[in-house]
Amino acid sequence: MSTAAVTDKRPSTLRAASLPRWTPWAIAAGSLVLGIGISMGAGLDSQIQWGLIAAVLFVLGTFGIAARVEGRRQAKDRVATSLVWVAFLLAVVPLVSLIWVTAVRGVKVLDLYFLTHSMGVVADTEPGGGIYHAIIGSLEQVGLATLIGAPIGVLTAIYLVEYGRGRLAKAVTFFVDVMTGIPSIVAGLFILSLMLIFKMQPFGFAGSLALTILMMPVVVRSTEEMLKLVPNELREASLALGVPKWRTILKVVLPTSIGGITTGVMLAVARIAGETAPVLLLVFGNPFINNNPFEGAQASLPLYIYQQFANSAGSGAAFDRAWAASLTLIAFVMILNLVARGIARWKAPKTGR
Amino acid sequence: MAKRIDVSGLTAFYGSHKAIEDISMTVEPGSVTAFIGPSGCGKSTFLRTLNRMHEVTPGGRVEGKVLLDDEDLYGTGVDPVSVRREVGMVFQRPNPFPTMSIFDNVAAGLRLNGNYKKSELNDIVEKSLKGANLWNEVKDRLNKPGSGLSGGQQQRLCIARAIAVEPKVLLMDEPCSALDPISTLAIEDLIGELKERFTIVIVTHNMQQAARVSDRTAFFNLAAVGQPGRLIEIDDTERIFSNPSVQATEDYISGRFG
Ligand SMILES: Nc1ncnc2c1ncn2[C@@H]1O[C@H](COP(=O)(O)OP(=O)(O)OP(=O)(O)O)[C@@H](O)[C@H]1O
Ligand SMILES: [Mg+2]
């Protein structure tokens, strides 16, 4: 009886009307035209509004057309798909336009001279000068921060995943969580207060310390996740061979997850490479080349960008330099990302014959 | 070479949960002993107490004695790492190290434990792979990743890895449950050959397998869900399968269970 009731509700055939494959594109094009039309008619001149109207039309149109032709279930399915696409575009459009604008404005003064000279005595309002001193400062500060932060972060994560039991592990996890939420300016102030106690002048390494504070929780979190992905069976297989735990971690667990760990560290590096606030407080900025991170004020790329914008006083030269430095910074972060991906792919557990 | 195992009054816990209770048995050197019993009765747990792998699980705790030729594995000052070098283990699911080649997988136990010359390693790897009946299939691709092998080959790779460190006892937890009949047969033959050199304990859900490969069979059961598992009886395999002394064993073997 009950089976009869169920089959009654099903269509008698497995075939169903379906829209051709190009339908989503057609609906998208249609809603774009319609969106622009409506906006022009209503006198809206913001392109963002046009796009949003088109997006709403696209989702509604998809549902309407699919519901009419294919039925409600397929319509819901299509709406979900189109929502995903709209969300994807909403995320990508600002990103692409940001990179585009930076690239267009940045290439104006970005050349070899710009990369290999410092500002020196060039006034902020004059053309000329470069970012060599800022690149050196960034590399040294971020490099030192990574040198300290990455090992501590990775070791902390190893402790938490492989050894951590009970109160201490809970406490460490809690503090890592708290540290994740520390605003960069607060980390800067913390180091600044120490500097004031010891009556020190701004120097690069102080910035590194603040960056380390910001970097460590990110490294811990991502490394933890990667270590948790390593199947327990591998650890047990190694232990059952009579391999001590520390060697198991070193030779089995870490090699299996090294790709992911590197990616995590690189992302953390990318994050601190763009920090301005603590650098402003602790490293101060310096138009001259200072190769020594342990003494004297230094520059850094994000700080340079900020100062050029702030001091441009309407001058085009400083503006252009700020954009060019931004482009350099983005390129730096992108290269880091590519390197991380390369390492991840290279180190990924091998499959195939 | 092979060693005797003598268990007395062994009880194992997961946190506060008592998984097995008061198990005593003797496993003769150079014999094959099969563990059978319903799911959840603690066969794996008991097996893992025999090489101190049980304590690797969070909350894992053991009471009682396990004597390996006269040395108590749970005695004070005993290093679990040295225990595991004496008592090797093969797991239910093949688990070769994914970052290592076939050669490195077999050599892993040796490499991670000490310094061996390349020529020594070559010899041991070849011997172990031959011992695991895998040599002919992989000798041309020793440097390829171990995860590129079939499931049955991977399992034999894991056996090769386990015997490469020359343990005295080899524990196998359902080593054939993921394998086809042909690979299963290959591993069963292998067990027959290996028992000359090792004491072997194997957990299996396959009655025919237990009857085929083992000299002695132990039947485990639990009184009710949530109760700890117990050893019901252990006897010569022939007797267990023809004329067991406990009714529950006969019921289980003949499928009249529950
Ligand atoms: N990691 C664990 N944590 C807590 N309890 C566990 C754990 N592993 C097993 N147990 C419990 O211990 C008891 C015995 O489990 P065990 O895995 O030894 O059974 P088994 O006889 O090997 O079963 P199967 O034949 O299904 O493999 C079960 O009640 C199980 O729930
Ligand atoms: Mg089991």
XYZ file of C-alpha atoms and ligand atoms in Angstrom:
643
model
C 0.000 0.000 0.000
C 2.586 2.466 1.093
C 4.785 1.616 -1.889
C 1.875 2.317 -4.187
C 1.415 5.720 -2.571
C 5.083 6.559 -3.111
C 5.193 5.518 -6.763
C 1.990 7.411 -7.459
C 3.743 10.650 -6.733
C 6.591 9.954 -9.126
C 6.441 10.891 -12.762
C 5.841 7.832 -14.886
C 8.941 8.423 -16.973
C 12.569 9.043 -16.111
C 12.829 11.736 -18.739
C 12.098 15.308 -17.829
C 12.080 18.553 -19.727
C 15.428 20.260 -19.324
C 16.837 23.588 -20.386
C 19.649 23.637 -22.938
C 23.173 23.978 -21.636
C 23.626 27.581 -22.688
C 20.623 28.747 -20.657
C 22.617 30.148 -17.685
C 24.739 32.238 -20.058
C 21.686 33.506 -21.876
C 19.982 34.408 -18.600
C 23.151 36.120 -17.402
C 23.445 38.165 -20.586
C 19.750 39.001 -20.483
C 19.807 40.124 -16.876
C 22.949 42.195 -17.501
C 21.282 44.054 -20.378
C 18.084 44.426 -18.396
C 20.012 45.578 -15.311
C 21.805 48.278 -17.263
C 18.566 49.272 -18.946
C 16.687 49.615 -15.650
C 19.547 51.541 -14.081
C 19.797 53.990 -16.960
C 16.046 54.420 -16.957
C 16.056 55.118 -13.219
C 19.046 57.423 -13.559
C 21.400 55.382 -11.426
C 24.956 56.079 -12.440
C 26.863 53.718 -10.125
C 28.176 50.662 -11.913
C 28.020 48.746 -8.649
C 24.277 49.306 -8.530
C 23.963 48.126 -12.123
C 25.831 44.958 -11.294
C 23.810 44.240 -8.167
C 20.527 44.734 -9.992
C 21.745 42.406 -12.751
C 22.784 39.824 -10.146
C 19.354 39.879 -8.492
C 17.676 39.642 -11.898
C 19.923 36.703 -12.782
C 18.961 34.716 -9.686
C 15.245 35.516 -9.992
C 15.253 34.897 -13.745
C 16.963 31.544 -13.326
C 14.377 30.479 -10.800
C 11.441 31.679 -12.858
C 12.527 30.106 -16.113
C 13.708 26.843 -14.574
C 10.556 26.504 -12.467
C 8.396 26.938 -15.528
C 10.306 24.529 -17.772
C 11.955 22.003 -15.466
C 9.956 21.968 -12.260
C 10.548 23.196 -8.735
C 13.306 20.825 -7.657
C 15.515 21.617 -10.626
C 14.726 25.296 -10.198
C 15.987 25.221 -6.610
C 19.080 23.441 -7.779
C 19.730 26.069 -10.414
C 19.141 28.920 -7.974
C 21.694 27.414 -5.600
C 24.186 27.148 -8.454
C 23.580 30.698 -9.600
C 23.896 32.016 -6.037
C 27.293 30.357 -5.817
C 28.310 32.007 -9.073
C 27.081 35.422 -7.972
C 28.916 35.095 -4.666
C 32.037 34.068 -6.530
C 31.833 37.097 -8.798
C 31.136 39.422 -5.865
C 34.316 38.126 -4.275
C 36.454 38.170 -7.390
C 35.450 41.484 -8.952
C 36.859 43.694 -6.181
C 39.987 41.568 -6.041
C 40.654 41.751 -9.752
C 39.869 45.455 -9.910
C 42.200 46.089 -6.966
C 45.058 44.316 -8.659
C 44.220 46.002 -11.936
C 44.190 49.514 -10.470
C 47.394 48.891 -8.550
C 49.105 47.502 -11.616
C 48.022 50.368 -13.872
C 49.017 53.077 -11.424
C 52.031 51.228 -10.124
C 53.899 50.662 -13.381
C 54.234 54.407 -13.960
C 57.394 54.791 -11.907
C 58.240 51.152 -11.269
C 61.581 50.504 -12.930
C 65.021 49.244 -12.064
C 66.096 52.654 -10.770
C 63.084 52.744 -8.459
C 63.892 49.303 -7.068
C 67.591 49.957 -6.531
C 67.628 53.452 -5.011
C 66.484 54.880 -1.735
C 64.617 58.113 -1.175
C 67.731 59.691 0.321
C 67.400 63.439 0.188
C 64.636 63.468 -2.394
C 61.777 65.408 -0.846
C 58.425 63.659 -0.740
C 56.938 66.179 -3.113
C 59.625 65.790 -5.775
C 59.812 63.046 -8.382
C 62.680 60.535 -8.256
C 63.894 58.333 -5.430
C 63.064 54.684 -4.904
C 62.187 51.942 -2.474
C 65.428 50.048 -2.104
C 65.682 51.032 1.571
C 62.070 49.930 2.133
C 62.610 46.589 0.429
C 65.705 45.949 2.546
C 63.812 46.936 5.681
C 60.827 44.728 4.820
C 62.979 41.750 3.944
C 65.013 42.029 7.140
C 62.113 42.660 9.478
C 59.848 40.019 7.956
C 62.755 37.596 7.584
C 63.773 37.929 11.225
C 60.153 37.631 12.350
C 59.783 34.465 10.291
C 63.032 33.072 11.599
C 61.725 33.401 15.136
C 58.002 32.952 14.645
C 57.843 30.004 12.248
C 59.895 27.510 14.299
C 58.181 28.472 17.543
C 54.787 28.259 15.874
C 55.481 24.884 14.245
C 56.920 23.446 17.458
C 53.932 24.706 19.448
C 51.593 23.044 16.981
C 53.579 19.804 17.208
C 53.290 19.964 20.964
C 49.547 20.574 20.810
C 48.800 17.812 18.309
C 51.318 15.142 19.238
C 51.926 15.574 22.943
C 49.433 18.036 24.384
C 47.102 16.558 26.964
C 45.290 18.146 29.828
C 45.551 21.600 31.339
C 48.729 22.893 29.748
C 47.520 22.076 26.237
C 44.175 23.753 26.940
C 45.958 26.822 28.264
C 48.242 26.997 25.228
C 45.300 26.628 22.861
C 43.481 29.377 24.730
C 46.418 31.770 24.508
C 46.913 31.020 20.840
C 43.252 31.876 20.289
C 43.651 35.112 22.221
C 46.817 35.977 20.311
C 45.032 35.432 17.001
C 42.745 38.279 17.944
C 45.430 40.763 18.981
C 45.217 43.868 16.794
C 48.569 44.679 15.239
C 48.716 48.099 16.888
C 48.412 46.455 20.301
C 51.301 44.120 19.547
C 53.240 47.214 18.521
C 52.351 49.045 21.724
C 53.414 46.042 23.774
C 56.893 46.016 22.264
C 56.991 49.818 22.456
C 56.364 49.707 26.179
C 59.313 47.339 26.549
C 61.441 49.674 24.442
C 60.480 52.579 26.644
C 61.443 50.629 29.757
C 64.877 49.966 28.314
C 65.065 53.476 26.831
C 65.695 52.297 23.290
C 65.363 54.166 20.018
C 63.327 52.685 17.134
C 65.072 49.875 15.265
C 64.125 47.144 12.817
C 64.299 44.175 15.133
C 61.721 45.728 17.469
C 59.329 45.664 14.533
C 60.275 42.038 13.896
C 59.296 41.140 17.446
C 55.868 42.696 17.048
C 55.458 40.919 13.714
C 56.459 37.664 15.389
C 53.636 38.088 17.879
C 51.227 38.532 14.996
C 52.631 35.658 13.003
C 52.917 32.920 15.605
C 49.227 32.180 16.210
C 48.586 31.975 12.479
C 51.415 29.484 12.061
C 50.268 27.452 15.064
C 46.704 27.242 13.812
C 47.508 26.248 10.245
C 50.226 23.789 11.269
C 47.865 22.220 13.794
C 45.279 21.620 11.094
C 47.890 20.104 8.796
C 49.224 17.772 11.485
C 45.710 16.643 12.328
C 45.260 15.628 8.707
C 48.051 13.081 8.983
C 46.277 9.739 9.481
C 46.842 8.166 12.881
C 47.542 4.888 11.121
C 50.830 6.249 9.844
C 51.927 7.190 13.341
C 50.908 3.779 14.627
C 52.653 2.021 11.753
C 55.855 3.805 12.614
C 55.532 3.287 16.367
C 54.800 -0.396 15.815
C 58.118 -0.694 13.988
C 59.817 0.306 17.204
C 60.530 3.855 16.091
C 60.602 6.324 18.986
C 57.906 8.953 19.010
C 60.165 11.899 18.264
C 61.617 10.166 15.220
C 58.132 9.203 14.111
C 57.172 12.856 14.212
C 60.356 13.952 12.465
C 60.482 11.294 9.763
C 56.860 10.337 9.168
C 54.466 13.003 10.410
C 56.342 16.117 9.315
C 57.317 14.886 5.826
C 53.703 13.899 5.213
C 52.436 17.340 6.135
C 55.371 19.560 5.171
C 53.611 20.895 2.079
C 50.658 22.184 4.039
C 52.829 23.519 6.818
C 54.933 25.504 4.340
C 51.805 26.951 2.785
C 50.601 28.016 6.214
C 53.908 29.653 7.084
C 54.016 31.476 3.754
C 50.491 32.796 4.254
C 51.493 34.025 7.693
C 54.541 35.724 6.170
C 52.323 37.324 3.565
C 50.082 38.584 6.312
C 52.820 40.272 8.325
C 54.524 41.632 5.225
C 51.644 44.082 4.890
C 51.557 45.248 8.526
C 51.987 48.975 8.932
C 50.977 49.961 12.435
C 53.634 48.194 14.526
C 56.336 49.178 12.052
C 55.284 52.794 12.302
C 55.554 52.645 16.074
C 58.708 50.625 16.434
C 60.821 51.079 13.298
C 59.729 54.643 12.619
C 60.712 54.898 8.973
C 63.873 56.213 7.389
C 64.453 57.637 3.916
C 68.057 56.403 3.947
C 69.360 52.882 3.505
C 69.919 51.171 6.840
C 71.108 47.612 6.432
C 71.341 46.949 10.152
C 68.029 45.837 11.643
C 69.460 45.972 15.157
C 70.279 49.654 15.219
C 68.596 52.761 13.962
C 65.307 53.461 12.228
C 64.498 51.513 9.081
C 61.897 51.740 6.391
C 59.492 49.052 5.237
C 57.228 48.740 2.226
C 53.836 49.192 3.900
C 55.220 52.020 6.010
C 56.705 53.648 2.908
C 53.362 53.425 1.151
C 51.606 55.012 4.094
C 54.137 57.806 4.439
C 54.163 58.606 0.734
C 50.373 58.877 0.716
C 50.318 60.878 3.925
C 53.054 63.292 2.862
C 52.165 63.551 -0.793
C 50.432 66.892 -0.192
C 48.715 66.599 -3.510
C 51.953 65.952 -5.351
C 51.692 63.381 -8.115
C 55.216 62.065 -7.633
C 54.666 60.741 -4.097
C 51.337 59.324 -5.191
C 52.932 57.397 -8.035
C 55.693 56.126 -5.753
C 53.098 54.865 -3.256
C 51.285 52.933 -5.975
C 54.518 51.514 -7.333
C 55.519 50.379 -3.843
C 52.053 48.812 -3.436
C 52.564 46.902 -6.640
C 55.945 45.706 -5.398
C 54.385 44.557 -2.134
C 51.601 42.685 -3.914
C 54.145 41.085 -6.219
C 56.231 40.063 -3.207
C 53.248 38.422 -1.530
C 52.209 36.725 -4.749
C 55.673 35.335 -5.308
C 55.609 33.989 -1.754
C 52.280 32.332 -2.496
C 53.585 30.782 -5.672
C 56.655 29.504 -3.861
C 54.414 28.003 -1.179
C 52.278 26.280 -3.786
C 55.345 24.994 -5.543
C 56.705 23.528 -2.339
C 53.335 22.048 -1.441
C 53.073 20.343 -4.810
C 56.677 19.191 -4.741
C 56.382 17.746 -1.253
C 52.873 16.340 -1.520
C 52.620 12.606 -0.790
C 53.359 10.860 -4.036
C 50.849 8.716 -5.821
C 50.976 6.731 -8.998
C 53.489 4.217 -10.169
C 64.368 -16.810 17.360
C 60.659 -16.866 17.927
C 59.559 -16.160 21.469
C 56.852 -17.417 23.768
C 54.121 -15.083 25.009
C 52.647 -15.691 28.415
C 49.721 -13.502 29.411
C 48.219 -13.576 32.862
C 45.324 -11.619 34.314
C 45.358 -8.926 31.655
C 42.755 -6.173 31.799
C 42.697 -3.168 29.463
C 40.854 0.125 29.708
C 39.956 3.018 27.443
C 39.704 5.781 30.015
C 37.166 4.426 32.469
C 35.735 1.909 30.003
C 36.983 -1.610 30.645
C 37.360 -3.191 27.200
C 38.796 -6.599 28.122
C 39.033 -8.330 31.464
C 41.254 -10.926 33.072
C 42.723 -12.615 30.039
C 45.324 -15.347 30.480
C 46.868 -17.459 27.742
C 50.109 -18.879 26.483
C 51.280 -18.613 22.900
C 53.970 -21.113 22.004
C 57.015 -19.917 20.062
C 56.858 -20.568 16.328
C 53.123 -21.228 16.311
C 50.226 -19.435 14.688
C 47.413 -18.442 17.015
C 44.121 -17.118 15.663
C 41.790 -14.832 17.626
C 38.136 -15.070 16.716
C 35.033 -13.562 18.238
C 32.209 -11.114 17.564
C 32.859 -7.490 16.703
C 33.668 -5.318 19.700
C 34.731 -8.148 21.979
C 38.220 -6.740 22.303
C 40.387 -8.807 19.949
C 42.183 -5.766 18.556
C 42.505 -4.263 21.997
C 44.070 -7.440 23.345
C 46.388 -7.739 20.360
C 47.584 -4.198 20.880
C 48.381 -4.853 24.510
C 50.881 -7.462 23.327
C 53.257 -4.854 21.922
C 52.267 -1.931 24.102
C 50.460 -0.167 21.298
C 47.361 0.025 23.469
C 48.825 2.846 25.517
C 49.272 4.934 22.355
C 45.491 5.492 22.303
C 44.552 8.388 24.584
C 43.314 6.976 27.885
C 44.636 3.492 27.128
C 45.657 1.633 30.304
C 46.635 -1.955 31.048
C 46.735 -4.114 34.174
C 48.239 -7.566 34.386
C 51.295 -9.290 32.991
C 52.582 -10.128 29.540
C 55.749 -12.226 29.596
C 57.829 -12.408 26.451
C 60.087 -15.455 27.205
C 60.407 -14.442 30.877
C 60.474 -10.684 30.596
C 57.403 -8.735 31.650
C 56.512 -6.213 28.936
C 54.784 -4.099 31.556
C 57.546 -4.382 34.131
C 59.096 -1.254 35.545
C 61.774 0.292 33.371
C 60.681 -1.535 30.224
C 60.912 0.739 27.192
C 57.845 0.376 24.942
C 60.041 1.232 21.958
C 62.243 -1.827 22.516
C 59.138 -3.948 23.074
C 57.814 -2.936 19.664
C 61.092 -3.880 18.026
C 60.582 -7.401 19.396
C 56.872 -7.585 18.663
C 55.932 -6.302 15.217
C 52.459 -5.501 13.973
C 50.499 -5.521 10.714
C 47.316 -3.498 10.648
C 43.907 -4.133 9.185
C 44.206 -1.449 6.554
C 47.439 -1.328 4.546
C 49.284 1.801 5.663
C 52.511 2.326 3.724
C 54.233 5.656 4.374
C 52.977 7.921 1.570
C 56.113 10.034 1.320
C 58.421 7.067 0.911
C 59.297 4.790 -1.979
C 58.763 1.036 -1.810
C 62.396 0.578 -0.848
C 62.248 3.270 1.831
C 59.040 1.810 3.219
C 60.687 -1.531 3.815
C 63.856 0.088 5.085
C 61.926 2.541 7.279
C 62.092 0.547 10.493
C 65.838 0.027 10.139
C 66.641 3.528 8.951
C 64.639 5.159 11.663
C 66.303 3.006 14.277
C 69.952 3.046 13.474
C 72.724 3.339 10.967
C 72.890 0.789 8.217
C 75.138 0.762 5.184
C 73.457 1.005 1.819
C 74.566 -2.546 0.891
C 73.216 -3.952 4.153
C 69.908 -2.183 3.538
C 69.753 -3.534 -0.003
C 70.160 -7.066 1.276
C 67.619 -6.714 4.042
C 65.051 -5.053 1.792
C 65.405 -7.773 -0.826
C 65.181 -10.511 1.780
C 62.114 -8.970 3.405
C 60.320 -8.385 0.128
C 61.049 -11.959 -0.873
C 59.841 -13.061 2.541
C 56.600 -11.202 1.913
C 56.228 -12.703 -1.589
C 56.362 -9.269 -3.136
C 59.864 -9.128 -4.576
C 59.009 -10.284 -8.089
C 56.207 -7.768 -8.431
C 58.167 -4.721 -7.297
C 61.822 -5.405 -7.976
C 61.776 -3.140 -11.024
C 60.182 -0.215 -9.272
C 61.678 -0.058 -5.832
C 62.006 3.702 -6.107
C 58.365 4.315 -6.927
C 55.964 5.378 -4.164
C 54.469 2.563 -2.112
C 50.993 4.037 -2.436
C 51.039 3.165 -6.142
C 50.643 -0.530 -5.345
C 47.366 -2.430 -5.206
C 45.740 -2.994 -1.832
C 47.001 -6.565 -1.586
C 50.494 -5.540 -2.624
C 50.421 -2.702 -0.118
C 49.484 -5.128 2.631
C 52.373 -7.410 1.701
C 54.591 -4.341 1.635
C 53.493 -3.639 5.193
C 54.317 -7.220 6.127
C 57.741 -6.841 4.512
C 58.220 -3.633 6.465
C 57.286 -5.399 9.690
C 59.562 -8.411 9.178
C 62.494 -6.279 7.993
C 63.229 -5.288 11.587
C 63.318 -9.004 12.512
C 60.846 -9.078 15.371
C 60.374 -12.208 17.451
C 56.596 -12.022 17.311
C 54.318 -10.770 14.547
C 50.827 -9.528 15.376
C 48.321 -9.245 12.538
C 44.967 -7.525 12.957
C 42.614 -8.780 10.243
C 45.379 -8.513 7.631
C 43.209 -9.874 4.833
C 39.913 -8.138 5.470
C 40.476 -5.617 2.666
C 41.899 -8.111 0.195
C 40.658 -10.302 -2.627
C 40.788 -14.126 -2.355
C 44.034 -14.366 -4.314
C 45.911 -11.831 -2.206
C 44.386 -13.458 0.856
C 45.749 -16.804 -0.232
C 49.153 -15.244 -0.848
C 49.182 -13.855 2.662
C 47.952 -17.102 4.191
C 50.757 -18.992 2.450
C 53.113 -16.359 3.713
C 51.938 -16.896 7.272
C 52.704 -20.592 6.869
C 56.255 -19.746 5.819
C 56.804 -17.027 8.382
C 55.853 -19.151 11.366
C 59.181 -20.894 11.221
C 60.838 -17.629 12.122
C 58.225 -15.761 14.109
C 55.529 -16.403 16.622
C 52.383 -15.231 14.862
C 49.101 -14.007 16.290
C 46.344 -13.203 13.835
C 42.894 -11.700 14.362
C 40.352 -12.796 11.808
C 36.614 -12.820 11.199
C 37.026 -15.563 8.662
C 36.512 -19.005 10.264
C 37.990 -20.845 7.310
C 41.033 -18.664 7.487
C 41.484 -19.387 11.167
C 41.094 -23.092 10.452
C 43.524 -22.953 7.540
C 46.395 -20.986 9.009
C 46.409 -21.450 12.753
C 47.669 -24.103 15.133
C 45.722 -22.738 18.065
C 42.530 -20.702 18.166
C 41.273 -18.409 20.901
C 37.615 -17.477 21.107
C 36.678 -14.163 22.714
C 33.225 -13.033 23.657
C 31.438 -10.469 25.749
C 28.587 -11.166 28.087
C 26.543 -8.181 26.946
C 26.989 -4.872 25.193
C 29.007 -2.553 27.433
C 30.536 -5.477 29.325
C 34.254 -6.147 28.964
C 35.312 -8.866 26.522
C 36.713 -12.136 27.894
C 38.638 -15.088 26.634
C 36.162 -17.957 26.450
C 38.563 -20.684 25.461
C 41.815 -21.356 23.678
C 42.667 -24.755 22.277
C 44.142 -26.529 19.299
C 42.434 -25.238 16.175
C 41.249 -28.707 15.237
C 39.521 -29.159 18.558
C 37.956 -25.704 18.522
C 36.441 -26.344 15.120
C 35.388 -29.936 15.721
C 34.656 -30.308 19.351
C 34.956 -27.140 21.457
C 34.494 -27.495 25.171
C 32.255 -24.442 25.546
C 28.805 -24.205 24.029
C 29.200 -20.517 23.091
C 32.216 -21.324 20.942
C 30.317 -23.941 19.036
C 27.383 -21.567 18.550
C 29.662 -18.850 17.244
C 31.584 -21.107 14.882
C 28.517 -22.729 13.451
C 26.840 -19.355 12.995
C 24.149 -19.869 15.604
C 25.109 -16.718 17.401
C 22.896 -14.200 19.143
N 39.938 4.188 20.732
C 38.965 3.704 21.516
N 38.430 4.476 22.482
C 37.446 3.991 23.290
N 36.938 2.765 23.211
C 37.421 1.940 22.274
C 38.458 2.359 21.376
N 38.735 1.335 20.538
C 37.921 0.328 20.902
N 37.127 0.677 21.947
C 36.142 -0.177 22.609
O 36.768 -1.333 23.074
C 35.957 -2.469 22.841
C 36.754 -3.505 22.068
O 37.085 -2.978 20.798
P 38.026 -3.746 19.789
O 38.374 -2.813 18.697
O 39.145 -4.355 20.528
O 37.055 -4.882 19.260
P 37.348 -6.003 18.178
O 37.094 -7.298 18.836
O 38.664 -5.794 17.550
O 36.202 -5.720 17.130
P 36.246 -5.907 15.542
O 36.127 -7.367 15.321
O 35.044 -5.174 15.076
O 37.533 -5.329 15.050
C 34.718 -1.998 22.114
O 33.677 -1.904 23.052
C 35.085 -0.632 21.629
O 33.971 0.206 21.660
Mg 39.403 -5.169 15.578
